[in-house]
XYZ file of N, CA and C in Angstrom:
459
model
N 0.939 -1.206 0.122
C -0.001 0.118 0.135
C 0.985 1.244 0.023
N 1.465 1.562 -1.084
C 2.156 2.939 -1.363
C 1.240 3.893 -1.643
N 1.478 5.191 -1.295
C 0.945 6.163 -1.902
C 1.753 6.914 -3.030
N 1.153 7.198 -4.174
C 1.830 7.740 -5.348
C 1.168 9.043 -5.644
N 2.116 9.645 -6.195
C 1.841 11.172 -6.582
C 2.252 11.052 -8.217
N 1.500 12.182 -8.945
C 2.027 11.976 -10.486
C 2.698 13.178 -10.646
N 3.546 13.329 -11.615
C 4.326 14.606 -11.996
C 3.475 15.417 -12.798
N 3.920 16.736 -12.906
C 3.031 17.662 -13.426
C 3.395 17.644 -14.948
N 2.622 16.676 -15.609
C 2.770 16.435 -17.099
C 1.749 17.157 -17.720
N 2.351 18.018 -18.917
C 1.329 18.703 -19.566
C 0.472 17.762 -20.220
N -1.073 18.300 -20.177
C -1.950 17.424 -20.873
C -2.617 16.340 -20.069
N -2.043 16.223 -18.890
C -2.409 15.190 -17.980
C -3.825 15.930 -17.187
N -4.689 14.760 -16.938
C -6.066 15.072 -16.516
C -6.288 14.181 -15.428
N -7.241 14.337 -14.344
C -7.663 13.398 -13.569
C -7.754 11.992 -14.144
N -8.405 12.068 -15.283
C -8.768 10.771 -16.015
C -7.530 10.003 -16.527
N -6.353 10.745 -16.445
C -5.242 9.831 -17.031
C -4.207 9.401 -15.817
N -4.504 9.905 -14.497
C -3.843 9.514 -13.419
C -3.926 7.886 -13.135
N -2.928 7.376 -13.136
C -2.944 5.916 -12.986
C -3.239 5.079 -14.380
N -3.307 5.987 -15.326
C -3.565 4.976 -16.686
C -2.245 4.814 -16.931
N -2.271 3.729 -18.084
C -0.970 3.143 -18.433
C -0.221 4.210 -19.200
N 1.210 4.402 -18.838
C 1.967 5.462 -19.306
C 2.063 6.603 -18.702
N 1.137 6.924 -17.423
C 1.054 8.021 -16.483
C 2.364 7.649 -15.651
N 3.137 8.940 -15.172
C 4.429 8.787 -14.467
C 4.016 8.820 -13.258
N 4.172 7.717 -12.420
C 3.810 7.498 -10.825
C 5.173 7.549 -10.123
N 5.120 8.324 -9.062
C 6.365 8.104 -8.135
C 5.580 7.986 -6.765
N 6.521 6.929 -5.914
C 6.080 6.901 -4.759
C 6.366 8.278 -3.887
N 5.217 8.419 -3.010
C 5.208 9.804 -2.132
C 6.568 9.840 -1.358
N 7.124 8.791 -0.963
C 8.276 8.860 -0.104
C 9.717 9.338 -0.975
N 9.586 9.209 -2.375
C 10.640 9.525 -3.205
C 10.498 10.983 -3.566
N 9.221 11.518 -3.599
C 8.875 12.835 -3.917
C 9.405 13.614 -2.485
N 9.107 13.092 -1.182
C 9.471 13.747 0.074
C 11.178 13.911 -0.107
N 11.826 12.907 -0.451
C 13.372 12.728 -0.661
C 13.850 13.806 -1.487
N 13.266 13.708 -2.696
C 13.779 14.830 -3.546
C 13.400 16.254 -3.285
N 12.313 16.526 -2.595
C 11.842 17.658 -2.195
C 13.065 18.100 -0.847
N 13.289 17.127 -0.182
C 14.081 17.678 0.947
C 15.575 18.052 0.321
N 15.982 17.240 -0.778
C 17.397 17.316 -1.201
C 17.391 18.976 -1.931
N 16.119 19.176 -2.630
C 16.173 20.397 -3.274
C 16.193 21.507 -2.195
N 15.364 21.460 -1.149
C 15.473 22.270 0.009
C 16.991 22.551 0.503
N 17.686 21.260 0.890
C 18.892 21.447 1.322
C 19.709 22.111 0.477
N 19.696 21.786 -1.009
C 20.639 22.571 -1.920
C 20.292 24.092 -1.865
N 19.055 24.341 -1.797
C 18.842 25.930 -1.660
C 19.246 26.443 -0.311
N 19.081 25.825 0.575
C 19.433 26.501 1.941
C 21.091 26.588 1.871
N 21.780 25.630 1.456
C 23.340 25.636 1.305
C 23.849 26.649 0.338
N 22.957 26.857 -0.784
C 23.337 27.693 -1.852
C 22.829 29.357 -1.500
N 22.000 29.379 -0.530
C 21.399 30.601 -0.415
C 21.897 30.911 1.069
N 23.103 31.011 1.468
C 23.234 30.968 2.722
C 22.918 32.335 3.573
N 22.893 33.479 3.003
C 22.243 34.615 3.571
C 23.280 35.573 3.642
N 22.883 36.758 4.358
C 23.616 37.861 4.163
C 24.906 37.789 4.942
N 24.718 37.029 6.189
C 26.059 37.138 6.783
C 27.217 36.235 6.015
N 26.933 35.260 5.541
C 27.846 34.402 4.627
C 28.399 35.267 3.467
N 27.452 36.092 2.973
C 27.858 36.969 1.725
C 28.866 38.145 2.358
N 28.475 38.678 3.484
C 29.413 39.688 4.104
C 30.784 39.179 4.480
N 30.776 37.924 4.772
C 32.052 37.276 5.192
C 32.864 36.932 3.756
N 32.210 36.770 2.962
C 32.676 36.580 1.555
C 33.361 37.845 1.025
N 32.539 38.903 1.029
C 32.967 40.303 0.786
C 34.214 40.777 1.503
N 34.346 40.342 2.946
C 35.423 40.482 3.605
C 36.768 40.022 3.182
N 36.521 38.743 2.915
C 37.760 37.820 2.373
C 38.096 38.698 1.090
N 37.233 38.695 0.281
C 37.738 39.510 -1.133
C 38.422 40.932 -0.853
N 37.961 41.523 0.210
C 38.633 42.993 0.570
C 40.056 42.631 0.986
N 40.087 41.695 1.869
C 41.349 41.407 2.552
C 42.370 40.898 1.315
N 41.722 40.395 0.383
C 42.677 40.061 -0.811
C 42.730 41.041 -1.845
N 42.194 42.216 -1.617
C 42.542 43.466 -2.444
C 41.714 43.056 -3.792
N 40.554 42.271 -3.684
C 39.786 42.215 -4.828
C 38.514 43.036 -4.624
N 38.791 44.291 -4.969
C 37.790 45.204 -4.631
C 36.585 45.361 -5.517
N 36.780 44.845 -6.888
C 35.768 44.847 -7.755
C 34.607 43.644 -7.240
N 35.281 42.633 -6.915
C 34.503 41.529 -6.448
C 33.634 41.814 -5.142
N 34.412 42.569 -4.178
C 33.897 43.160 -2.998
C 32.411 43.953 -3.500
N 32.562 44.708 -4.362
C 31.425 45.449 -4.699
C 30.193 44.660 -5.143
N 30.641 43.800 -6.110
C 29.750 42.888 -6.621
C 28.797 42.023 -5.403
N 29.683 41.616 -4.602
C 28.973 40.776 -3.236
C 28.065 41.845 -2.469
N 28.492 43.015 -2.290
C 27.896 43.922 -1.433
C 26.695 44.558 -2.204
N 26.796 44.611 -3.604
C 25.532 45.172 -4.246
C 24.281 44.231 -4.172
N 24.544 43.060 -4.082
C 23.372 41.938 -3.972
C 23.024 42.109 -2.536
N 23.739 42.555 -1.470
C 23.262 42.695 -0.286
C 22.510 43.816 0.263
N 22.687 44.978 -0.674
C 22.271 46.355 -0.378
C 20.803 46.272 0.144
N 20.040 45.574 -0.420
C 18.588 45.634 -0.291
C 18.245 44.994 1.178
N 19.204 44.306 1.726
C 19.110 43.518 3.043
C 19.880 44.519 4.216
N 20.058 45.713 4.042
C 20.778 46.440 4.775
C 19.952 46.931 6.066
N 18.553 47.183 5.868
C 17.818 47.552 7.069
C 17.513 46.399 7.743
N 17.757 45.158 7.469
C 17.526 44.051 8.347
C 18.754 43.558 9.126
N 19.989 43.984 8.475
C 21.103 43.515 9.314
C 21.268 44.324 10.623
N 22.008 43.520 11.501
C 22.427 44.004 12.824
C 23.390 45.132 12.507
N 23.490 45.942 13.786
C 24.248 47.338 13.782
C 25.853 46.929 13.167
N 26.229 45.691 13.936
C 27.689 45.395 13.533
C 27.864 44.930 11.923
N 26.837 44.228 11.376
C 26.618 43.868 10.062
C 26.734 45.063 9.018
N 25.811 46.053 9.700
C 25.681 47.398 8.688
C 26.849 47.829 8.937
N 27.472 48.087 9.777
C 28.661 48.905 9.833
C 29.912 48.455 9.026
N 29.848 47.001 9.036
C 30.968 46.306 8.282
C 30.453 46.522 6.778
N 29.266 46.372 6.482
C 28.753 46.496 5.029
C 29.280 47.879 4.645
N 28.981 48.874 5.374
C 29.195 50.135 4.963
C 30.587 50.509 4.710
N 31.394 50.018 5.857
C 32.795 50.114 5.765
C 33.620 49.583 4.284
N 33.079 48.191 4.325
C 33.566 47.517 3.147
C 33.278 48.247 1.883
N 31.955 48.504 1.790
C 31.568 49.352 0.405
C 32.325 50.593 0.266
N 32.367 51.314 1.305
C 33.144 52.747 1.317
C 34.781 52.514 0.898
N 35.342 51.542 1.761
C 36.805 51.546 1.365
C 37.117 50.699 0.258
N 36.064 49.863 -0.276
C 36.298 49.396 -1.776
C 36.259 50.367 -2.767
N 35.316 51.303 -2.700
C 35.195 52.494 -3.484
C 36.416 53.245 -3.419
N 36.914 53.468 -2.347
C 38.083 54.438 -1.999
C 39.271 53.835 -2.595
N 39.368 52.442 -2.566
C 40.625 51.710 -3.020
C 40.413 51.874 -4.531
N 39.077 51.908 -5.073
C 39.079 51.809 -6.788
C 39.030 53.298 -7.364
N 39.245 54.308 -6.483
C 39.055 55.669 -6.798
C 37.900 56.328 -7.162
N 36.803 55.587 -6.647
C 35.515 55.997 -6.737
C 35.223 56.993 -5.530
N 35.713 58.131 -5.849
C 35.694 59.047 -4.638
C 34.065 59.316 -4.081
N 33.144 59.600 -4.890
C 31.894 59.951 -4.598
C 31.455 58.965 -3.671
N 31.346 57.687 -4.156
C 30.835 56.408 -3.685
C 31.553 56.325 -2.275
N 33.079 56.482 -2.023
C 33.623 56.365 -0.923
C 33.289 57.405 0.040
N 33.037 58.609 -0.187
C 32.668 59.682 0.739
C 31.253 59.264 1.070
N 30.396 58.850 0.450
C 28.984 58.549 0.910
C 28.894 57.456 1.870
N 29.646 56.223 1.373
C 29.538 55.014 2.164
C 30.278 55.215 3.475
N 31.590 55.926 3.458
C 32.267 55.856 4.507
C 31.661 57.139 5.447
N 30.990 57.870 5.103
C 30.218 58.942 6.016
C 29.097 58.113 6.542
N 28.542 57.158 5.916
C 27.408 56.247 6.604
C 28.070 55.555 7.514
N 29.204 54.868 7.114
C 29.870 53.984 8.181
C 30.177 54.564 9.342
N 30.645 55.758 9.144
C 31.058 56.715 10.512
C 29.817 57.008 11.330
N 28.872 57.205 10.719
C 27.588 57.505 11.562
C 27.028 56.038 12.417
N 27.187 54.954 11.584
C 26.821 53.878 12.091
C 27.705 53.514 13.324
N 28.782 53.591 13.255
C 29.914 53.403 14.228
C 29.728 54.112 15.270
N 29.333 55.530 15.216
C 29.035 56.444 16.279
C 27.791 55.723 17.059
N 26.846 55.334 16.454
C 25.867 54.767 17.295
C 26.138 53.482 17.817
N 27.119 52.789 17.278
C 27.434 51.397 18.081
C 28.898 51.313 17.806
N 29.782 51.742 18.691
C 31.214 51.778 18.493
C 31.783 50.431 18.427
N 31.504 49.455 19.296
C 31.950 48.022 19.090
C 31.476 47.413 17.810
N 30.849 48.026 16.859
C 30.628 47.339 15.510
C 31.731 47.255 14.694
N 32.746 47.932 14.919
C 34.022 47.776 14.189
C 35.280 47.814 15.148
N 36.274 47.119 14.732
C 37.253 47.103 15.618
C 37.968 48.334 15.595
N 38.896 48.727 16.582
C 39.718 49.931 16.674
C 40.572 50.159 15.471
N 41.199 48.971 14.764
C 41.960 49.174 13.648
C 41.027 49.755 12.339
N 39.962 49.156 12.412
C 39.077 49.362 11.257
C 38.344 50.732 11.457
N 38.196 51.277 12.634
C 37.775 52.549 12.869
C 38.899 53.562 12.453
N 40.050 53.314 12.914
C 41.130 54.107 12.779
C 41.284 54.341 11.153
N 41.326 53.366 10.279
C 41.421 53.220 8.878
C 40.237 54.128 8.294
N 39.035 53.973 8.908
C 37.930 54.515 8.397
C 37.980 56.232 8.619
N 38.651 56.523 9.683
C 38.837 58.146 9.981
C 39.923 58.551 9.083
N 41.023 57.717 8.848
C 41.989 58.228 8.050
C 41.800 58.449 6.763
N 40.622 57.350 6.189
C 40.253 57.580 4.786
C 39.450 58.940 4.501
N 38.689 59.013 5.583
C 37.652 60.294 5.593
C 38.572 61.416 5.467
N 39.668 61.536 6.326
C 40.436 62.802 6.268
C 41.210 62.961 4.980
N 41.826 61.814 4.394
C 42.353 61.753 3.225
C 41.258 62.364 1.899
N 40.091 61.944 2.145
C 39.190 62.190 0.900
C 38.776 63.602 1.181
N 38.640 64.171 2.420
C 38.439 65.671 2.556
C 39.573 66.364 2.271
N 40.791 65.859 2.304
C 41.904 66.869 1.789
C 41.932 66.633 0.144
N 41.035 65.722 -0.365
C 41.307 65.751 -1.855
C 42.498 64.923 -2.353
N 43.222 64.053 -1.609
C 44.084 63.234 -1.973
C 43.521 62.068 -2.784
N 44.037 61.768 -3.982
C 43.463 60.851 -4.859
C 44.016 59.239 -4.790
N 45.396 59.088 -4.299
C 45.831 57.699 -4.335
C 45.507 57.047 -2.913
N 44.784 56.364 -3.056
C 44.377 55.594 -1.724
C 45.424 54.621 -1.222
N 46.089 54.010 -2.183
C 47.240 53.156 -1.755
C 48.484 53.671 -1.111
N 48.735 54.912 -1.725
C 49.794 55.769 -1.018
C 49.425 56.406 0.270
N 48.345 56.728 0.196
C 47.713 57.436 1.386
C 47.530 56.628 2.776
N 47.051 55.395 2.568
C 46.580 54.454 3.678
C 47.328 53.301 3.675
N 48.055 52.959 2.596
C 48.627 51.567 2.322
C 47.748 50.430 1.879
N 48.047 49.441 1.795
C 47.252 48.395 1.600
C 46.374 47.946 2.882
N 45.205 47.235 2.433
C 44.271 46.771 3.538
C 44.860 46.506 4.760
C-alpha cells in the first residue's frame, strides 16, 4: 500500500492519473527529492552573513571589484542587518570604492559607516575605525591615491 503522486505532465488530467503510461512516483521519493532540493537551496542561499564574510575575504585579498559585486547583492538587506553587520557593510563598501578611486561613492558610504559606528562603537574593531577615519581625512583633503595615503588593507 504505497501512496503515489503524479508528475506535473502537460496534458494530464484526472482521467489519466494511474492510466498506463502515466508517470507515478512513490510519495516517499517525492519527499526525499523535495528535501534534497530544499537542502541545496539552503546551502546555496546562505544569507547575508555568509555573503558579508565572502566580501570581507575578497577585501582582504584586495579584490575590490568583487567586494562591490557581493555587496551590491546585499544592499537591499541593509535595513535587516544588525548594527555590526551594517557597519561592516558600509565600511567595506566605502573602502572598496575608495581603493578603486570612486571618490563620490567612497565619501557617501564612509560617511554612513562613520555614523553607524558612532551609534554602535563596538561594531568595528579599533583598527578598522582608525582606517575609516584616516580615509575620511584623506578624502576631505582631496588626495586621490588610496594606496599611497593609507597603504594596503
